[in-house]
């Protein structure tokens, strides 16, 4: 059913270039459509896992990777992804790194008073939202805000997160918000926090840096840009360093002109 709908959509749109970012057999279907219609086919990677994880269904994985190999070009978000793509599929035709970007708001130099750390994301296992709850529990002197978005129809993981957050008084759990309101929270953040095991180039990192706000990442540091350019704290997978980084950023929250200049 998904394949039929995807084919109909491709036929209706009939673009001169077909761009896909899905990790599914639709990738192969789009490649076939582009070949039959003599269109260019681009695959845009949104996450490192596009080249490191295999689906449980082997046929799905095989079709997905067939689609990648048929792409005229694979567009990736970091040099890390260039290496991952070439290692996973050496026969790829062309891999191009096009860095992600975010608009710098006109009032970016007007700094709001930092009030709390901020985590924004979908409640899925690889984003490890409960690690953020544990960070708040381990850093009672600081304030934490969390915007959690349910993934799919099931609310089990979201309910588990809410239950874990109830006995953490310095953590505020919010429902999803419009983008403009999210950016207001980002502007007032001590740091934007990431607990994921894998990402691409998080838009929220770019939106935070554009507003002079550093990031605090438990594991993920694309191209080591956080550490090398001093754009916050990259803990390298160490929860102890994660907590120490939170304390450092909290204590320095009122004096961050230099880091704001670097992030912008």
Protein backbone atom coordinates (compact mmCIF):
# COMPACT_ATOMS: atom_id res chain seq x y z
CA UNK A 1 0.00 0.00 0.00
CA UNK A 2 2.80 2.41 0.89
CA UNK A 3 4.53 1.62 -2.40
CA UNK A 4 1.42 2.28 -4.48
CA UNK A 5 0.80 5.58 -2.71
CA UNK A 6 4.42 6.65 -3.08
CA UNK A 7 4.42 5.83 -6.81
CA UNK A 8 1.21 7.79 -7.35
CA UNK A 9 2.66 10.77 -5.48
CA UNK A 10 5.86 10.68 -7.54
CA UNK A 11 3.85 10.48 -10.76
CA UNK A 12 1.58 13.35 -9.71
CA UNK A 13 4.45 15.63 -8.68
CA UNK A 14 6.62 14.57 -11.65
CA UNK A 15 9.51 16.78 -10.55
CA UNK A 16 12.62 17.18 -12.69
CA UNK A 17 14.59 16.01 -9.64
CA UNK A 18 13.41 13.36 -7.16
CA UNK A 19 14.71 13.85 -3.60
CA UNK A 20 14.23 11.21 -0.93
CA UNK A 21 15.34 11.10 2.72
CA UNK A 22 13.37 8.08 3.92
CA UNK A 23 15.05 4.89 5.17
CA UNK A 24 12.72 2.37 3.55
CA UNK A 25 12.03 0.50 0.29
CA UNK A 26 10.50 3.75 -1.00
CA UNK A 27 14.10 4.78 -1.72
CA UNK A 28 14.41 2.00 -4.30
CA UNK A 29 10.96 2.80 -5.68
CA UNK A 30 11.93 6.45 -6.17
CA UNK A 31 15.16 5.39 -7.87
CA UNK A 32 13.17 3.20 -10.29
CA UNK A 33 10.71 6.02 -10.98
CA UNK A 34 13.55 8.45 -11.69
CA UNK A 35 15.24 5.96 -14.02
CA UNK A 36 12.04 5.24 -16.00
CA UNK A 37 11.15 8.94 -16.27
CA UNK A 38 14.78 10.00 -16.90
CA UNK A 39 14.84 12.22 -13.86
CA UNK A 40 17.76 12.95 -11.55
CA UNK A 41 17.60 11.15 -8.21
CA UNK A 42 19.07 12.61 -5.01
CA UNK A 43 19.16 10.95 -1.61
CA UNK A 44 19.42 13.38 1.33
CA UNK A 45 20.70 11.84 4.55
CA UNK A 46 19.18 13.25 7.75
CA UNK A 47 20.96 11.03 10.27
CA UNK A 48 24.17 9.02 10.65
CA UNK A 49 22.02 5.94 11.23
CA UNK A 50 21.08 5.99 7.53
CA UNK A 51 24.43 4.30 6.93
CA UNK A 52 25.00 2.38 10.17
CA UNK A 53 21.70 0.68 11.02
CA UNK A 54 19.97 -2.18 9.23
CA UNK A 55 16.24 -2.70 9.45
CA UNK A 56 15.00 -5.93 11.03
CA UNK A 57 13.42 -6.85 7.69
CA UNK A 58 16.32 -7.88 5.42
CA UNK A 59 14.33 -7.34 2.25
CA UNK A 60 13.54 -3.77 3.31
CA UNK A 61 17.21 -3.13 4.03
CA UNK A 62 18.27 -4.58 0.69
CA UNK A 63 15.78 -2.45 -1.24
CA UNK A 64 16.74 0.68 0.70
CA UNK A 65 20.44 0.15 -0.04
CA UNK A 66 19.68 -0.61 -3.67
CA UNK A 67 18.01 2.79 -3.86
CA UNK A 68 21.08 4.45 -2.34
CA UNK A 69 23.36 2.82 -4.91
CA UNK A 70 21.13 4.03 -7.75
CA UNK A 71 21.15 7.67 -6.58
CA UNK A 72 22.91 10.20 -8.80
CA UNK A 73 24.19 11.83 -5.65
CA UNK A 74 23.99 11.26 -1.89
CA UNK A 75 23.85 14.54 0.03
CA UNK A 76 25.10 14.38 3.63
CA UNK A 77 25.26 16.83 6.53
CA UNK A 78 28.81 16.25 7.82
CA UNK A 79 32.20 14.82 6.95
CA UNK A 80 31.38 12.05 9.43
CA UNK A 81 28.51 11.02 7.17
CA UNK A 82 30.75 11.11 4.10
CA UNK A 83 32.99 8.51 5.73
CA UNK A 84 30.06 6.42 7.00
CA UNK A 85 28.40 6.37 3.58
CA UNK A 86 31.58 5.40 1.74
CA UNK A 87 32.37 2.70 4.29
CA UNK A 88 28.87 1.20 4.24
CA UNK A 89 28.46 1.31 0.46
CA UNK A 90 31.76 1.77 -1.40
CA UNK A 91 29.94 1.57 -4.76
CA UNK A 92 27.99 4.80 -4.24
CA UNK A 93 28.24 7.04 -7.30
CA UNK A 94 28.80 10.37 -5.59
CA UNK A 95 28.67 11.63 -1.99
CA UNK A 96 28.52 15.39 -1.39
CA UNK A 97 28.71 17.25 1.91
CA UNK A 98 26.34 20.23 1.99
CA UNK A 99 26.36 21.75 5.49
CA UNK A 100 23.03 22.51 7.12
CA UNK A 101 22.20 26.12 7.91
CA UNK A 102 19.88 28.26 9.99
CA UNK A 103 18.83 31.87 9.65
CA UNK A 104 20.40 34.25 12.15
CA UNK A 105 17.56 36.37 13.60
CA UNK A 106 17.97 40.15 13.25
CA UNK A 107 18.01 40.61 17.05
CA UNK A 108 20.51 37.79 17.67
CA UNK A 109 22.89 40.09 19.58
CA UNK A 110 20.17 40.97 22.11
CA UNK A 111 20.74 38.33 24.77
CA UNK A 112 17.88 37.18 26.97
CA UNK A 113 18.55 36.22 30.57
CA UNK A 114 19.29 32.46 30.67
CA UNK A 115 16.76 30.67 32.86
CA UNK A 116 17.01 26.91 32.24
CA UNK A 117 18.57 24.13 30.20
CA UNK A 118 16.40 23.01 27.28
CA UNK A 119 15.77 19.62 25.64
CA UNK A 120 13.55 19.43 22.56
CA UNK A 121 12.76 16.23 20.72
CA UNK A 122 10.68 13.20 19.94
CA UNK A 123 10.31 10.58 22.66
CA UNK A 124 12.13 7.70 20.98
CA UNK A 125 14.70 5.31 22.39
CA UNK A 126 17.76 6.59 20.49
CA UNK A 127 17.18 10.13 21.78
CA UNK A 128 17.42 8.83 25.38
CA UNK A 129 15.05 11.38 26.96
CA UNK A 130 15.36 9.72 30.38
CA UNK A 131 19.05 10.70 30.43
CA UNK A 132 17.89 14.32 30.53
CA UNK A 133 15.68 13.53 33.51
CA UNK A 134 18.71 11.98 35.24
CA UNK A 135 20.77 15.07 34.42
CA UNK A 136 18.17 17.26 36.11
CA UNK A 137 18.10 14.92 39.10
CA UNK A 138 21.91 15.05 39.37
CA UNK A 139 22.03 18.86 39.11
CA UNK A 140 19.42 20.11 41.60
CA UNK A 141 20.86 23.64 41.69
CA UNK A 142 19.90 24.23 38.04
CA UNK A 143 16.59 24.53 36.20
CA UNK A 144 15.57 22.30 33.29
CA UNK A 145 12.85 22.53 30.64
CA UNK A 146 11.83 19.69 28.34
CA UNK A 147 9.60 19.81 25.24
CA UNK A 148 8.70 16.19 24.49
CA UNK A 149 6.92 15.14 21.30
CA UNK A 150 5.12 11.80 21.09
CA UNK A 151 6.34 9.49 18.33
CA UNK A 152 3.63 7.51 16.54
CA UNK A 153 0.28 6.57 18.02
CA UNK A 154 1.49 4.91 21.22
CA UNK A 155 1.84 7.10 24.30
CA UNK A 156 3.61 4.48 26.45
CA UNK A 157 7.09 6.02 26.21
CA UNK A 158 5.74 9.52 26.79
CA UNK A 159 3.82 8.34 29.86
CA UNK A 160 6.96 6.66 31.20
CA UNK A 161 8.83 9.94 30.73
CA UNK A 162 6.11 11.89 32.53
CA UNK A 163 6.18 9.42 35.41
CA UNK A 164 9.97 9.73 35.74
CA UNK A 165 9.80 13.54 35.65
CA UNK A 166 7.14 13.89 38.36
CA UNK A 167 9.56 13.56 41.27
CA UNK A 168 12.20 15.91 39.80
CA UNK A 169 11.16 19.36 41.07
CA UNK A 170 13.67 21.34 38.99
CA UNK A 171 12.40 19.86 35.70
CA UNK A 172 9.44 21.29 33.75
CA UNK A 173 7.93 19.02 31.09
CA UNK A 174 6.04 20.88 28.36
CA UNK A 175 3.76 19.79 25.53
CA UNK A 176 4.80 20.50 21.91
CA UNK A 177 4.86 24.19 21.00
CA UNK A 178 4.79 26.21 17.76
CA UNK A 179 8.24 26.94 16.34
CA UNK A 180 8.21 30.63 17.28
CA UNK A 181 7.52 29.76 20.93
CA UNK A 182 10.24 27.12 20.86
CA UNK A 183 12.72 29.73 19.64
CA UNK A 184 11.72 31.98 22.56
CA UNK A 185 12.68 29.11 24.87
CA UNK A 186 15.95 28.62 22.98
CA UNK A 187 16.84 32.30 23.40
CA UNK A 188 16.40 31.98 27.17
CA UNK A 189 18.24 28.66 27.44
CA UNK A 190 21.41 28.19 29.44
CA UNK A 191 22.22 25.56 26.82
CA UNK A 192 20.36 23.32 24.42
CA UNK A 193 20.88 19.72 25.52
CA UNK A 194 21.19 16.63 23.34
CA UNK A 195 21.14 13.06 24.69
CA UNK A 196 20.86 11.16 21.39
CA UNK A 197 23.09 8.29 20.40
CA UNK A 198 22.89 9.31 16.73
CA UNK A 199 21.89 12.42 14.79
CA UNK A 200 22.69 14.21 11.56
CA UNK A 201 23.19 17.91 12.20
CA UNK A 202 20.42 18.87 14.65
CA UNK A 203 18.54 21.96 13.52
CA UNK A 204 18.15 22.94 17.15
CA UNK A 205 21.97 23.14 17.47
CA UNK A 206 22.11 25.61 14.59
CA UNK A 207 19.14 27.59 15.89
CA UNK A 208 20.75 27.79 19.33
CA UNK A 209 24.15 28.85 17.99
CA UNK A 210 22.50 31.50 15.80
CA UNK A 211 21.09 32.99 19.01
CA UNK A 212 24.36 32.87 20.96
CA UNK A 213 23.32 29.81 22.99
CA UNK A 214 25.81 26.95 23.59
CA UNK A 215 24.93 23.26 23.50
CA UNK A 216 25.51 20.41 25.92
CA UNK A 217 25.74 17.00 24.26
CA UNK A 218 26.06 13.64 25.99
CA UNK A 219 27.34 11.64 23.00
CA UNK A 220 26.89 13.36 19.67
CA UNK A 221 29.37 15.90 18.28
CA UNK A 222 29.15 16.16 14.46
CA UNK A 223 32.64 16.54 12.97
CA UNK A 224 33.77 17.37 16.54
CA UNK A 225 32.59 20.93 15.95
CA UNK A 226 31.36 21.45 19.55
CA UNK A 227 34.69 20.54 21.10
CA UNK A 228 37.02 22.04 18.50
CA UNK A 229 35.19 25.35 18.12
CA UNK A 230 34.21 25.57 21.80
CA UNK A 231 30.47 25.87 21.12
CA UNK A 232 29.43 24.29 24.42
CA UNK A 233 30.30 20.97 26.05
CA UNK A 234 30.60 17.56 24.35
CA UNK A 235 30.76 14.88 27.03
CA UNK A 236 31.97 12.06 24.80
CA UNK A 237 29.48 9.61 26.26
CA UNK A 238 30.55 10.19 29.88
CA UNK A 239 27.60 10.92 32.15
CA UNK A 240 29.99 12.31 34.80
CA UNK A 241 31.37 14.79 32.25
CA UNK A 242 27.81 15.51 31.14
CA UNK A 243 26.85 16.53 34.68
CA UNK A 244 30.09 18.48 35.17
CA UNK A 245 29.46 20.31 31.90
CA UNK A 246 25.96 21.25 33.01
CA UNK A 247 27.34 22.69 36.23
CA UNK A 248 29.99 24.67 34.34
CA UNK A 249 27.44 26.12 31.96
CA UNK A 250 25.00 26.91 34.77
CA UNK A 251 27.63 28.76 36.79
CA UNK A 252 28.75 30.75 33.73
CA UNK A 253 25.26 31.46 32.40
CA UNK A 254 25.40 35.22 33.08
CA UNK A 255 28.78 35.69 31.40
CA UNK A 256 28.84 34.10 27.98
CA UNK A 257 29.63 36.90 25.52
CA UNK A 258 32.66 35.07 24.16
CA UNK A 259 30.84 31.78 23.59
CA UNK A 260 27.92 33.67 22.02
CA UNK A 261 30.30 35.36 19.56
CA UNK A 262 31.81 31.96 18.69
CA UNK A 263 28.46 30.22 18.19
CA UNK A 264 27.10 32.94 15.93
